[in-house]
PDB file of C-alpha atoms in Angstrom:
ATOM      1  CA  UNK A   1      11.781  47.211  12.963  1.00 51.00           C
ATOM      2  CA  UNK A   2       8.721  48.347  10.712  1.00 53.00           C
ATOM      3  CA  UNK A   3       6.453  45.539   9.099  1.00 49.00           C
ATOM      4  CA  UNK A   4       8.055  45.795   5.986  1.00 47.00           C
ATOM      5  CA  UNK A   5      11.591  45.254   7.079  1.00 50.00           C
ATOM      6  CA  UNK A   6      10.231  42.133   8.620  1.00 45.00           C
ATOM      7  CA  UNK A   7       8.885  41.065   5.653  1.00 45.00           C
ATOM      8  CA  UNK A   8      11.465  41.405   3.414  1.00 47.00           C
ATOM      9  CA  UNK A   9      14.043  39.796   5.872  1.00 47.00           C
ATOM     10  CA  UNK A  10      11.061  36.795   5.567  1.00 44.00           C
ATOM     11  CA  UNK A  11      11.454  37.103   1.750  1.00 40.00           C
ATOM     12  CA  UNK A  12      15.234  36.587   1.727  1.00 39.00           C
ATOM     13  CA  UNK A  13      15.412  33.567   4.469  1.00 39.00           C
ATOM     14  CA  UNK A  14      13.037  31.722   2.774  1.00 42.00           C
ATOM     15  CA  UNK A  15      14.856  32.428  -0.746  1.00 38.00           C
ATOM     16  CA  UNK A  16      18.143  31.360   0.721  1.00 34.00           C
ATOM     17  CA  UNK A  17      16.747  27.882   1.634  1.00 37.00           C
ATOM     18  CA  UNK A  18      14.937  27.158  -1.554  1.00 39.00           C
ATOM     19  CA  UNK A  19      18.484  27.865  -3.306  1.00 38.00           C
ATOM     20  CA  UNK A  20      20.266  25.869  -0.635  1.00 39.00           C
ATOM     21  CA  UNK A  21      17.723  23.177  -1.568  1.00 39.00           C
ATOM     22  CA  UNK A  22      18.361  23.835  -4.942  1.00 38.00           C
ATOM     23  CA  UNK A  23      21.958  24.120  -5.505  1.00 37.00           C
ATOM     24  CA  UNK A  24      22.703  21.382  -3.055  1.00 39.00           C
ATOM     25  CA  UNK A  25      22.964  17.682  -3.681  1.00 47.00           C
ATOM     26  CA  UNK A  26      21.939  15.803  -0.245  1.00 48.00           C
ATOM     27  CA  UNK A  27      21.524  12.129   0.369  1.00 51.00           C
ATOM     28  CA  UNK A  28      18.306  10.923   2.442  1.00 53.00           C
ATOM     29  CA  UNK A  29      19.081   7.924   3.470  1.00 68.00           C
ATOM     30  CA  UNK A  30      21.133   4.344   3.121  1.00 86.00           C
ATOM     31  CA  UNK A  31      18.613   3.219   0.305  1.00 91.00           C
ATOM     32  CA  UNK A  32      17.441   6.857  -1.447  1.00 94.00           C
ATOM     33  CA  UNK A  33      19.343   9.929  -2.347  1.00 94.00           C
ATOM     34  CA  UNK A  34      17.754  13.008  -3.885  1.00 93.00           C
ATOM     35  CA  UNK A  35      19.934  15.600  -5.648  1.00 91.00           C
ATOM     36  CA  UNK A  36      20.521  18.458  -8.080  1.00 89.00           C
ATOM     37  CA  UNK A  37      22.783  19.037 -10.846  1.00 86.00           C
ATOM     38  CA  UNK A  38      22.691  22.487 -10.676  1.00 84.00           C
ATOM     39  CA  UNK A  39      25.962  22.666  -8.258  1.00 80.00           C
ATOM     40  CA  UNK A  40      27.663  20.150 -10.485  1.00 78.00           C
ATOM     41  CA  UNK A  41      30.588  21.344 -13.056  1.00 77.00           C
ATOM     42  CA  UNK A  42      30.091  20.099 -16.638  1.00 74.00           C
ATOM     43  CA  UNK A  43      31.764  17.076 -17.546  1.00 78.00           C
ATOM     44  CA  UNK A  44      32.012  16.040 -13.463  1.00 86.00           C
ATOM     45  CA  UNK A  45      31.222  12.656 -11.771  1.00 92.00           C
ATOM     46  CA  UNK A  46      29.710  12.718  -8.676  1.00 93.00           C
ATOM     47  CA  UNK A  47      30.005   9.251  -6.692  1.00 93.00           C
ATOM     48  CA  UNK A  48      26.895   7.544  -4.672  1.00 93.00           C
ATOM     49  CA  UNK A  49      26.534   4.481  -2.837  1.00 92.00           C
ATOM     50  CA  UNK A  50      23.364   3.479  -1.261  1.00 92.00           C
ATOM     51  CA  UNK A  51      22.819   0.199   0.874  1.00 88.00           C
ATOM     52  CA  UNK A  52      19.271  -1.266   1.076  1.00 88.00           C
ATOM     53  CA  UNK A  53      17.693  -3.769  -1.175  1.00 85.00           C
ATOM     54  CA  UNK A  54      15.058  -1.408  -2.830  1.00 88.00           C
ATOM     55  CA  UNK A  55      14.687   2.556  -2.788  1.00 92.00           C
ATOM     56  CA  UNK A  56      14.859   5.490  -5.400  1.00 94.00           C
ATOM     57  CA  UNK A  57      17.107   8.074  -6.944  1.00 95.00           C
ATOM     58  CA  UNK A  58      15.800  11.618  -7.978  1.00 95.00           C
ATOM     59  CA  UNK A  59      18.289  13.792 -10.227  1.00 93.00           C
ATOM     60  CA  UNK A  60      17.187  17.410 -10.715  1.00 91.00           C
ATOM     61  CA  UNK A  61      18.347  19.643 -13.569  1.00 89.00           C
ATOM     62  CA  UNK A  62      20.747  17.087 -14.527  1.00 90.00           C
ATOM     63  CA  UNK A  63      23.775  18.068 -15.248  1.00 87.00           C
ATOM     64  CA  UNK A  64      27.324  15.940 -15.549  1.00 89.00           C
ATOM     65  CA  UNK A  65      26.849  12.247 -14.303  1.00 93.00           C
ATOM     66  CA  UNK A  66      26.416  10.280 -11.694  1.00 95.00           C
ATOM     67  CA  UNK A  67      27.620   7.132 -10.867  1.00 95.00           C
ATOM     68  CA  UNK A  68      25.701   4.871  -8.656  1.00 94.00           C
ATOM     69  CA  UNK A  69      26.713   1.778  -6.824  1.00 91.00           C
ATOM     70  CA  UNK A  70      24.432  -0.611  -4.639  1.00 87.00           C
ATOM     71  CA  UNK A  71      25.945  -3.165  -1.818  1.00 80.00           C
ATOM     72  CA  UNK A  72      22.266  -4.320  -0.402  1.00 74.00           C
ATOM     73  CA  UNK A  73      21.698  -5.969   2.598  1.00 67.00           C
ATOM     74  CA  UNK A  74      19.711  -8.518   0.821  1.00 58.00           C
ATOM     75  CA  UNK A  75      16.731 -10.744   3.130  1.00 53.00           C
ATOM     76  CA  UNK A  76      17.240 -14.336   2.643  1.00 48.00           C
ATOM     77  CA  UNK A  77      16.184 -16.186  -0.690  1.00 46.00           C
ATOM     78  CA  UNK A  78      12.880 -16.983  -1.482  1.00 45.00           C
ATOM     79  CA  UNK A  79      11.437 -20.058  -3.626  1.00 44.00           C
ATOM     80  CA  UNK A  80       9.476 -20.867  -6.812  1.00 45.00           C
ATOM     81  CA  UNK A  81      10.106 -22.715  -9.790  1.00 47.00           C
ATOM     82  CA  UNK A  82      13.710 -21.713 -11.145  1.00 44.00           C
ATOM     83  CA  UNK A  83      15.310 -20.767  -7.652  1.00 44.00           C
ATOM     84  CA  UNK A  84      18.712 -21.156  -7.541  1.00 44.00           C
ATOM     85  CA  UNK A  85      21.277 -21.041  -4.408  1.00 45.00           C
ATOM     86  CA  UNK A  86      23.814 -19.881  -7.033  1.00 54.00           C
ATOM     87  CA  UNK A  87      24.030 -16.277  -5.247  1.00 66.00           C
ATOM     88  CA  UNK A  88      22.734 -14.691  -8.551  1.00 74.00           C
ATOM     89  CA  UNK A  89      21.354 -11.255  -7.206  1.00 80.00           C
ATOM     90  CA  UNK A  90      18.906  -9.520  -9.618  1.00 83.00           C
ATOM     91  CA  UNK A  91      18.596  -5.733 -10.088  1.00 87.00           C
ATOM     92  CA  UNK A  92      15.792  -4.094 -11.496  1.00 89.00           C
ATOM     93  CA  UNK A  93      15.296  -0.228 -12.419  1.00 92.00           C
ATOM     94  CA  UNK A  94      11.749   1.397 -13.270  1.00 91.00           C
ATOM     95  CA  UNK A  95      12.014   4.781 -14.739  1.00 92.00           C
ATOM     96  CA  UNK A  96       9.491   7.026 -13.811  1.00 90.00           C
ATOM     97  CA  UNK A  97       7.152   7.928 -16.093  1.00 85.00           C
ATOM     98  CA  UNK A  98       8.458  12.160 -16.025  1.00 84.00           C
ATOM     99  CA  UNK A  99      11.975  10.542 -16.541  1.00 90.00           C
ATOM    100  CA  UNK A 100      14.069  13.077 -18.560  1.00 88.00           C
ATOM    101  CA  UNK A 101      17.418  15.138 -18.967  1.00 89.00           C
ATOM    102  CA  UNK A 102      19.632  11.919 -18.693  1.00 92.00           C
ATOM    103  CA  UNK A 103      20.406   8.617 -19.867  1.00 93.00           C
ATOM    104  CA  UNK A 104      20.913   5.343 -17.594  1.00 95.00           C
ATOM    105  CA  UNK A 105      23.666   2.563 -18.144  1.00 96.00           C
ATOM    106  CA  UNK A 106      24.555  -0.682 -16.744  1.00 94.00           C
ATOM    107  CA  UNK A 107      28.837  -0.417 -16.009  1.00 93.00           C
ATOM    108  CA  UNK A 108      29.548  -3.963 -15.974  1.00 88.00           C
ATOM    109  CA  UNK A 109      33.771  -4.564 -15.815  1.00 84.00           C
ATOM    110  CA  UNK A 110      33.885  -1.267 -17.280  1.00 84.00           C
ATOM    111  CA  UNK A 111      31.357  -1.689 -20.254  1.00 89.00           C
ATOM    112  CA  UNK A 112      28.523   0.613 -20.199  1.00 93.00           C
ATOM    113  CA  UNK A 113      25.338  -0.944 -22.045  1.00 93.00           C
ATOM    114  CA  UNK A 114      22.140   1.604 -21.999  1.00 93.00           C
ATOM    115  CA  UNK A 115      19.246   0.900 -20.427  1.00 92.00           C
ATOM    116  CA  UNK A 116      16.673   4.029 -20.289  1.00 91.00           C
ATOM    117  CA  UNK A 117      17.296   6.562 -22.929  1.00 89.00           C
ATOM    118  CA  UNK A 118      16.470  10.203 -22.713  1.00 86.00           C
ATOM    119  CA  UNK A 119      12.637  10.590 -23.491  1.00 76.00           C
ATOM    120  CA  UNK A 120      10.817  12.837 -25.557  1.00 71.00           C
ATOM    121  CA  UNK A 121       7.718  14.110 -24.640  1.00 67.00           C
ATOM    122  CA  UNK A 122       5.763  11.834 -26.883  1.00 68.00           C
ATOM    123  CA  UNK A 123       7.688   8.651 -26.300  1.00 75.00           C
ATOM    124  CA  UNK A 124       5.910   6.051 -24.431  1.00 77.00           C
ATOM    125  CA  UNK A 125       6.669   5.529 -20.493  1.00 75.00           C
ATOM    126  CA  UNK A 126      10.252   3.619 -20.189  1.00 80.00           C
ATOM    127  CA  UNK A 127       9.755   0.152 -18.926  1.00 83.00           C
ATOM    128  CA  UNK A 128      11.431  -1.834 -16.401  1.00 85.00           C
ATOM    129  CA  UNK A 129      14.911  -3.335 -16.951  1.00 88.00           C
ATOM    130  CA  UNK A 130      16.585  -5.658 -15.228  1.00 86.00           C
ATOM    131  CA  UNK A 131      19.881  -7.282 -14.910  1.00 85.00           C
ATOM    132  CA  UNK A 132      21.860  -9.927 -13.093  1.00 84.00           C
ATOM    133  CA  UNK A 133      25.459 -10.000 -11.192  1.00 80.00           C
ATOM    134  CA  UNK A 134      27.294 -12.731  -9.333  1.00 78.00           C
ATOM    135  CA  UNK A 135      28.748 -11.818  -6.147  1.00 72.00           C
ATOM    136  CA  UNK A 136      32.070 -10.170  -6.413  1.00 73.00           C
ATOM    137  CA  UNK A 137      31.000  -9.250  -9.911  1.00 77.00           C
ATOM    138  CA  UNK A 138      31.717  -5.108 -10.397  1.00 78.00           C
ATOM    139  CA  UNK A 139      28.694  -3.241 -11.636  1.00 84.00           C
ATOM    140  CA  UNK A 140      27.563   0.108 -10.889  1.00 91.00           C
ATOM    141  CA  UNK A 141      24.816   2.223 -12.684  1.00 95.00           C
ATOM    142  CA  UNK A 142      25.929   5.675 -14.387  1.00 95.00           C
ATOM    143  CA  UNK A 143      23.587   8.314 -15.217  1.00 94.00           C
ATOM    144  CA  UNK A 144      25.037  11.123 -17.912  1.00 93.00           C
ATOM    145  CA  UNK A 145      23.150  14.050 -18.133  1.00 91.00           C
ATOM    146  CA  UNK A 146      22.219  15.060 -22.042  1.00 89.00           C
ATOM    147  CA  UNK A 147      22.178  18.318 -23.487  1.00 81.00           C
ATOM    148  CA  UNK A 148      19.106  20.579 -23.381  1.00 74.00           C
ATOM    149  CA  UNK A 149      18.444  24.552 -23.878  1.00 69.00           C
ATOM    150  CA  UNK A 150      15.719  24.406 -20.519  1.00 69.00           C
ATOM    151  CA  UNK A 151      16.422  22.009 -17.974  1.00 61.00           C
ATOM    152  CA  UNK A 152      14.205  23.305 -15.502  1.00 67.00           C
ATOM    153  CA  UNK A 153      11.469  20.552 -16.318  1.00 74.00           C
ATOM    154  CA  UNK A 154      14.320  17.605 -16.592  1.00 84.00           C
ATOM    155  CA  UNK A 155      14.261  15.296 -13.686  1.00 89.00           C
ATOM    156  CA  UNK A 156      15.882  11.701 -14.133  1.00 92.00           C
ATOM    157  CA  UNK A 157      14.063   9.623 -11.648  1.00 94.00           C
ATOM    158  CA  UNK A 158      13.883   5.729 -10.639  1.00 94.00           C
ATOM    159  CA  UNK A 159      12.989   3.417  -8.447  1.00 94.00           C
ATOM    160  CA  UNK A 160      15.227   0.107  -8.106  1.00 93.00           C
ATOM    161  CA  UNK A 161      15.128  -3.214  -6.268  1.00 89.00           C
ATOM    162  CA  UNK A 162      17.537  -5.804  -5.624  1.00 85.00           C
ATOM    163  CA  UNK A 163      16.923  -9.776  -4.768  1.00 77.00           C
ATOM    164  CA  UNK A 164      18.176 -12.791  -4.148  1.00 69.00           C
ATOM    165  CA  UNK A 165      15.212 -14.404  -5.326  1.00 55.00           C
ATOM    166  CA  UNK A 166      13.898 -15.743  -8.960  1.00 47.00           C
ATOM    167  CA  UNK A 167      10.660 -13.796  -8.547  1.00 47.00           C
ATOM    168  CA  UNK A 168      12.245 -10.078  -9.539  1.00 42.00           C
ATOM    169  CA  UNK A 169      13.723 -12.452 -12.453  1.00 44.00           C
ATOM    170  CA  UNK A 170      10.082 -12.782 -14.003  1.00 50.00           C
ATOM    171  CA  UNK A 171      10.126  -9.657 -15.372  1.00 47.00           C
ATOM    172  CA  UNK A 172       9.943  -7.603 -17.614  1.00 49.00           C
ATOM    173  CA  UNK A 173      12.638  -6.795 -20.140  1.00 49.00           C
ATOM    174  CA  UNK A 174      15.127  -9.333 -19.035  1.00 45.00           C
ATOM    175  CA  UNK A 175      14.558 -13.257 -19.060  1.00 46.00           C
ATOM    176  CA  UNK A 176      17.508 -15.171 -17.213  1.00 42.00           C
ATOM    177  CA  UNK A 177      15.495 -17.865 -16.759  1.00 45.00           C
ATOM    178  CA  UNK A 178      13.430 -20.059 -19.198  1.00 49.00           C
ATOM    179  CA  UNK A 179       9.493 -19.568 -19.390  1.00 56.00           C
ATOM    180  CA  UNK A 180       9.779 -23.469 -18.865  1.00 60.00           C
ATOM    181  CA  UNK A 181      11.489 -23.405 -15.350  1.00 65.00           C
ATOM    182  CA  UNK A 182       9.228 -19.953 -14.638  1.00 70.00           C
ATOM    183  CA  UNK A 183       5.779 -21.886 -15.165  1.00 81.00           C
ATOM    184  CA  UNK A 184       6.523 -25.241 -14.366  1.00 83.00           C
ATOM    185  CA  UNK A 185       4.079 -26.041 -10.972  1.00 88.00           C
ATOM    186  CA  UNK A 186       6.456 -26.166  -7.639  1.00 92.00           C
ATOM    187  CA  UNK A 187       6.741 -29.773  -5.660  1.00 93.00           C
ATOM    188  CA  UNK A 188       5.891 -30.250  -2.207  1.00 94.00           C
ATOM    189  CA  UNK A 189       9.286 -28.844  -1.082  1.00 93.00           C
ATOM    190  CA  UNK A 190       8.763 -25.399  -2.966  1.00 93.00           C
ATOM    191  CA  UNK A 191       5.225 -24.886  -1.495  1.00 94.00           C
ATOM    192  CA  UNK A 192       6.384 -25.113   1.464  1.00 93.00           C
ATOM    193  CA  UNK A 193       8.416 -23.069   2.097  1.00 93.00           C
ATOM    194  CA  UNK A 194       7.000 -20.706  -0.214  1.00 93.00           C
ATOM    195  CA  UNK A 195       4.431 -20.411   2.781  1.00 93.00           C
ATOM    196  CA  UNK A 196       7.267 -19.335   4.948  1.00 91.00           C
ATOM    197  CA  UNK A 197       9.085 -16.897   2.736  1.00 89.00           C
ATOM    198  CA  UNK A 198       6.472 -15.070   0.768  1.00 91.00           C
ATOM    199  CA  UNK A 199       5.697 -11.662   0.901  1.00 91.00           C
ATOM    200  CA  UNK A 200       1.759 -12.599   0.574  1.00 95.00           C
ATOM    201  CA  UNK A 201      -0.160 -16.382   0.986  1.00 96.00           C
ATOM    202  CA  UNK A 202      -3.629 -15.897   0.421  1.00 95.00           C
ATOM    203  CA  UNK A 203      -6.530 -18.321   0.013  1.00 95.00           C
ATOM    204  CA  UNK A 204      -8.637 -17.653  -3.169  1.00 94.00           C
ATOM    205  CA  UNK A 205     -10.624 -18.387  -6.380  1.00 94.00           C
ATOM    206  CA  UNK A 206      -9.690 -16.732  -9.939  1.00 94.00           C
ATOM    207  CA  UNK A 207     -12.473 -14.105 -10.859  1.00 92.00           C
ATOM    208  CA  UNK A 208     -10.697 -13.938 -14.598  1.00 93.00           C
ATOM    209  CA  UNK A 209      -7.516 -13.339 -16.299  1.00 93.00           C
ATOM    210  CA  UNK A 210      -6.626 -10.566 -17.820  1.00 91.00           C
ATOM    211  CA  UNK A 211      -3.281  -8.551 -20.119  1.00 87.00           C
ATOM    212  CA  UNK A 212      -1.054  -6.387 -19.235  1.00 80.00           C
ATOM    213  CA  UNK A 213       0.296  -5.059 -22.563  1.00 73.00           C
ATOM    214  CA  UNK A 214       2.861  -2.889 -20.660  1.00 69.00           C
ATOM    215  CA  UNK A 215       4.164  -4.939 -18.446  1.00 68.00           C
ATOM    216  CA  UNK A 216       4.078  -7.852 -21.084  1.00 75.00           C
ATOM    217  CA  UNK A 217       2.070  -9.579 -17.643  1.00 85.00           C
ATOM    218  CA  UNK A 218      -0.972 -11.503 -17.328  1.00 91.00           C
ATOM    219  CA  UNK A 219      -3.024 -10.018 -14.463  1.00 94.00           C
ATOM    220  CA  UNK A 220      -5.147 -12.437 -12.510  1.00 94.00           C
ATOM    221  CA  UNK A 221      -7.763 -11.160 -10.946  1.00 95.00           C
ATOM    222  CA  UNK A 222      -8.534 -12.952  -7.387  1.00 94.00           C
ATOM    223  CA  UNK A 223     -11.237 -12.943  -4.793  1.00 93.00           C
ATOM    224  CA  UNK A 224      -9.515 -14.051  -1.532  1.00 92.00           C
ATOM    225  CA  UNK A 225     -11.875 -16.135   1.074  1.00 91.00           C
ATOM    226  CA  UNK A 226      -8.609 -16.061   3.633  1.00 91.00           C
ATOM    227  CA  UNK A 227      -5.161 -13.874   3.971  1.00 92.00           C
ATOM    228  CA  UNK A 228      -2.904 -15.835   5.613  1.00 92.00           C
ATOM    229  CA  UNK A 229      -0.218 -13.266   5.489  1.00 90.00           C
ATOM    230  CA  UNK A 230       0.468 -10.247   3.572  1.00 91.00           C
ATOM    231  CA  UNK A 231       3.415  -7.782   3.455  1.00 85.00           C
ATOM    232  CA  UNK A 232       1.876  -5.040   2.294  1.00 85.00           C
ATOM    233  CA  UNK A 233      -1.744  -4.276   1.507  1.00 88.00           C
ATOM    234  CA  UNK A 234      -2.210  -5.792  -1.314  1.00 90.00           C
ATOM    235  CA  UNK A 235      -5.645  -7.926  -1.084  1.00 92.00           C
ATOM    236  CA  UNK A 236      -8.727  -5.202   0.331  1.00 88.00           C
ATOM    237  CA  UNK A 237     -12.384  -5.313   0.751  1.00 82.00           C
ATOM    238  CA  UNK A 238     -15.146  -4.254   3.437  1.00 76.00           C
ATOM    239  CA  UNK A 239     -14.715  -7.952   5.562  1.00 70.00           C
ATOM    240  CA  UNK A 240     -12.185 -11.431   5.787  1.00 66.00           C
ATOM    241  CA  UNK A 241     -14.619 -12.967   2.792  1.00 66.00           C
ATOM    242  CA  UNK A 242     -15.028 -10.396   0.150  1.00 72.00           C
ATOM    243  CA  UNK A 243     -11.120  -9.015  -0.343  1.00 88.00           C
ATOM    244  CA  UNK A 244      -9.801  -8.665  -3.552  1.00 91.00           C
ATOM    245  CA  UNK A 245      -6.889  -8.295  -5.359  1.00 94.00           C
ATOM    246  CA  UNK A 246      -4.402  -8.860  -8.712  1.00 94.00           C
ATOM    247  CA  UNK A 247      -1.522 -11.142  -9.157  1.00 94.00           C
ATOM    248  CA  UNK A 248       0.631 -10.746 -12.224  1.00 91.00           C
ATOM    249  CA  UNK A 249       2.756 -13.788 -13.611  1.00 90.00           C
ATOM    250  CA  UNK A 250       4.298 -14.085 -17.372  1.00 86.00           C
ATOM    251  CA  UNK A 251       2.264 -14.040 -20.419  1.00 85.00           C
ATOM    252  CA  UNK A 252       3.761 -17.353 -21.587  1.00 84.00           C
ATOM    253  CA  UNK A 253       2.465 -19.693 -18.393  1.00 85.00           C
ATOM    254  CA  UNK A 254      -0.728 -19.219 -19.851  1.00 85.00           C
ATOM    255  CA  UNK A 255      -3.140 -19.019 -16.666  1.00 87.00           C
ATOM    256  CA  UNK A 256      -6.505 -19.585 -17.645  1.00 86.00           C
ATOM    257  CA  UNK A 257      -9.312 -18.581 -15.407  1.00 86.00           C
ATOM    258  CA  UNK A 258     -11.383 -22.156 -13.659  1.00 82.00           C
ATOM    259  CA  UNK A 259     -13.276 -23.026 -10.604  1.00 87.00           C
ATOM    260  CA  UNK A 260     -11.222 -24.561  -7.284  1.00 90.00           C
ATOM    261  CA  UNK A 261      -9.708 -22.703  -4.424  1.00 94.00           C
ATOM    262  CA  UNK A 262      -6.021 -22.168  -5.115  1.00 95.00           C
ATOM    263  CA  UNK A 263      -3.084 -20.877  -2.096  1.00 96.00           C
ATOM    264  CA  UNK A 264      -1.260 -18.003  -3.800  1.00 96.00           C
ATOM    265  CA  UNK A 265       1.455 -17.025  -2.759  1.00 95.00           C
ATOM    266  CA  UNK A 266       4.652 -14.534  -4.353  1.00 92.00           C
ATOM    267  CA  UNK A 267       7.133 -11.434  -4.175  1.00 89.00           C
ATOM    268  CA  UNK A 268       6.252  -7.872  -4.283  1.00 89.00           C
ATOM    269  CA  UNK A 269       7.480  -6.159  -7.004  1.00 87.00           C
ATOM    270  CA  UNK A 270       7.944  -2.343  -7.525  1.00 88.00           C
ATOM    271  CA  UNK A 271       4.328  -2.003  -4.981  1.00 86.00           C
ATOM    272  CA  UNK A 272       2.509  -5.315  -7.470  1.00 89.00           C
ATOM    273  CA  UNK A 273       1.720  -8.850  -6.327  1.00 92.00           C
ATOM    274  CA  UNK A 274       3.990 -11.169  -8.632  1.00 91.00           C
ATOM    275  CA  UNK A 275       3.196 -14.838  -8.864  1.00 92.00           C
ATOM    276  CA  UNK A 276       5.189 -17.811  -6.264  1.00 91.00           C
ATOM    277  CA  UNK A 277       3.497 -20.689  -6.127  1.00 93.00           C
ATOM    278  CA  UNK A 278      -0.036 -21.345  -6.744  1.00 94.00           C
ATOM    279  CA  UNK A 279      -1.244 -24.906  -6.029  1.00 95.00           C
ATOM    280  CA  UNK A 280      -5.209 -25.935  -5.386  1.00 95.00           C
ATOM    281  CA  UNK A 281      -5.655 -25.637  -1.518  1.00 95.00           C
ATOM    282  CA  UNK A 282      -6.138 -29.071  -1.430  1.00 95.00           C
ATOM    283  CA  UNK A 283      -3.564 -29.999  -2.955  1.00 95.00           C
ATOM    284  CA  UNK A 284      -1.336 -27.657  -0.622  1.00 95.00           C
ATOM    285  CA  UNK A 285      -3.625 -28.979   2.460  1.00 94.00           C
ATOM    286  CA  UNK A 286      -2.828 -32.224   1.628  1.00 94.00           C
ATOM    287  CA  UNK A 287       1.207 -31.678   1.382  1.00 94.00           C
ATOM    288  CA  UNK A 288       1.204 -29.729   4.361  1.00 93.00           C
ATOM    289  CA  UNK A 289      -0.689 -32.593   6.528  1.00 94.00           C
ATOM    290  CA  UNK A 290       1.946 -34.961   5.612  1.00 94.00           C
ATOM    291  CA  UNK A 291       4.651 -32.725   6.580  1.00 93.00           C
ATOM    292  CA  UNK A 292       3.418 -31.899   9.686  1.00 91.00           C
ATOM    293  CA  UNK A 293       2.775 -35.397  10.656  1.00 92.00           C
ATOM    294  CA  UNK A 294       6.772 -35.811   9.828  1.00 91.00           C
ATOM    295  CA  UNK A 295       7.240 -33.045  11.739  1.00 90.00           C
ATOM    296  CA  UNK A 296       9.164 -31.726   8.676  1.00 88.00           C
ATOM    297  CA  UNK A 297       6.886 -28.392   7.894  1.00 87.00           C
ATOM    298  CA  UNK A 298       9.611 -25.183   8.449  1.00 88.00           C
ATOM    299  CA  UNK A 299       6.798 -22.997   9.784  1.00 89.00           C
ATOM    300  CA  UNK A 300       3.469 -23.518  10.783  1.00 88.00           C
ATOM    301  CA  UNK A 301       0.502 -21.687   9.007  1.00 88.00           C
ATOM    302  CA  UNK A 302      -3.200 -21.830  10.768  1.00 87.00           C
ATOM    303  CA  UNK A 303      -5.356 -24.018   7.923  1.00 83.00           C
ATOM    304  CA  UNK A 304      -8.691 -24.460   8.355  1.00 71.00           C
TER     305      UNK A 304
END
């Protein structure tokens, strides 16, 4: 076979799998799925389930709907001021910022309330929204596609998380809990295990304080002297003494920025540090001394 009969066979393989990419709608995983609309029929449904407590959801060319439905594995409860044991679990949704060619709802019992609308190209980036269901409750998200001439530049795409926890209901555009129970200091109980159950602890001083207009967050800005524990990483610098990092907690709890060594700890949320509980270390040091000597800690963390 000459060159050129090679090369054109080359040409047509490798246009056959971008339009099997293309046309097809595949799912990655348990907790992402990535799709197209362009094999779906107008006015069509097309049915997803996905099973992990966070991931995302890219729709190409959308066309028709989907609808989505989320049965997460969730990790066990975390606590901070508000916590409940009520089995409340807490979804949240954050549009990206390129989100268009669809609209998102909340089905609730059959209901459908909207919570990202289509976006023009000057409309500011869609912000988080979150909701809350009781076990057993039905809820599913639905995506419709809306109409456009060109949808080769439309791609509705989110990331979502799921918890058990109060911490995911901090934010952003929902507020299930009160700013009261939200701010109000954690006992000795809370800190705790707090230590246990966090996603980072950290030992630190505020460096200053500062707003997040987007987010509706205040963004504290800390210089760790010791991570005790971190999930992801979050707090970075050149040695153990000159990390750094940002915490973000509600506007309304009104952290101020002060001398004293504080014991952070908190949820990740959507990649960001969001505040736990934050008592002075030796306030924490002094709780945790007690316990210990009651043999009543539930983990044990190295303290100086």
């Amino acid at each position: 076979m000459s060159c050129f009969g090679l090369w054109i066979n080359a040409v047509w393989i490798s246009l056959l799998l971008l339009l099997r990419g293309a046309f097809s709608n595949y799912s990655e995983d348990q907790c992402s799925w990535r799709g197209s609309g362009l094999s779906q029929q107008q006015g069509s449904v097309e049915q997803i389930s996905l099973h992990c407590s966070e991931g995302t959801l890219d729709w190409l060319y959308p066309k028709g709907a989907l609808r989505l439905t989320l049965s997460p594995r969730l990790p066990s409860v975390a606590v901070g001021p508000g916590g409940s044991s009520s089995g409340l679990i807490t979804a949240c949704v954050k549009p990206s910022e390129q989100f268009h060619g669809a609209q998102l709802y909340l089905e609730r019992d059959g209901v459908l309330e909207l919570l990202v609308g289509d976006r023009l190209e000057s409309s500011p980036p869609p912000r988080v929204r979150c909701f809350s269901r009781l076990p057993g409750e039905r809820v599913a998200l639905f995506l419709q596609a809306t109409p456009h001439q060109d949808i080769s530049r439309r791609i509705a795409s989110f990331h979502y998380e799921l918890r058990g926890d109060w911490t995911a209901r901090l934010s952003l555009d929902s507020n299930p809990i009160s700013s009261e129970d939200a701010c109000r200091p954690c006992n000795n109980t809370e800190i705790l295990m707090a230590v246990c159950t966090s996603d980072f602890v950290v030992r630190g001083n505020i460096r200053s304080v500062e707003e997040d207009e987007n987010l509706r967050a205040a963004v504290i800005k800390v210089s760790t002297t010791r991570v005790f524990r971190q999930k992801y990483a979050l707090f970075t610098g050149n040695s153990r003494l000159s990390r750094r990092g940002e915490i973000r907690t509600l506007l309304q709890c009104g952290v101020k920025p002060g001398p004293g060594s504080f014991l952070f700890t908190g949820r990740v949320h959507f990649g960001e540090a969001w505040l736990g509980c934050a008592p002075r270390y030796k306030d924490f040091l002094q709780a945790y001394t007690v316990a210990k000597a009651a043999q009543q800690i539930p983990c044990e963390l190295p303290v100086d």
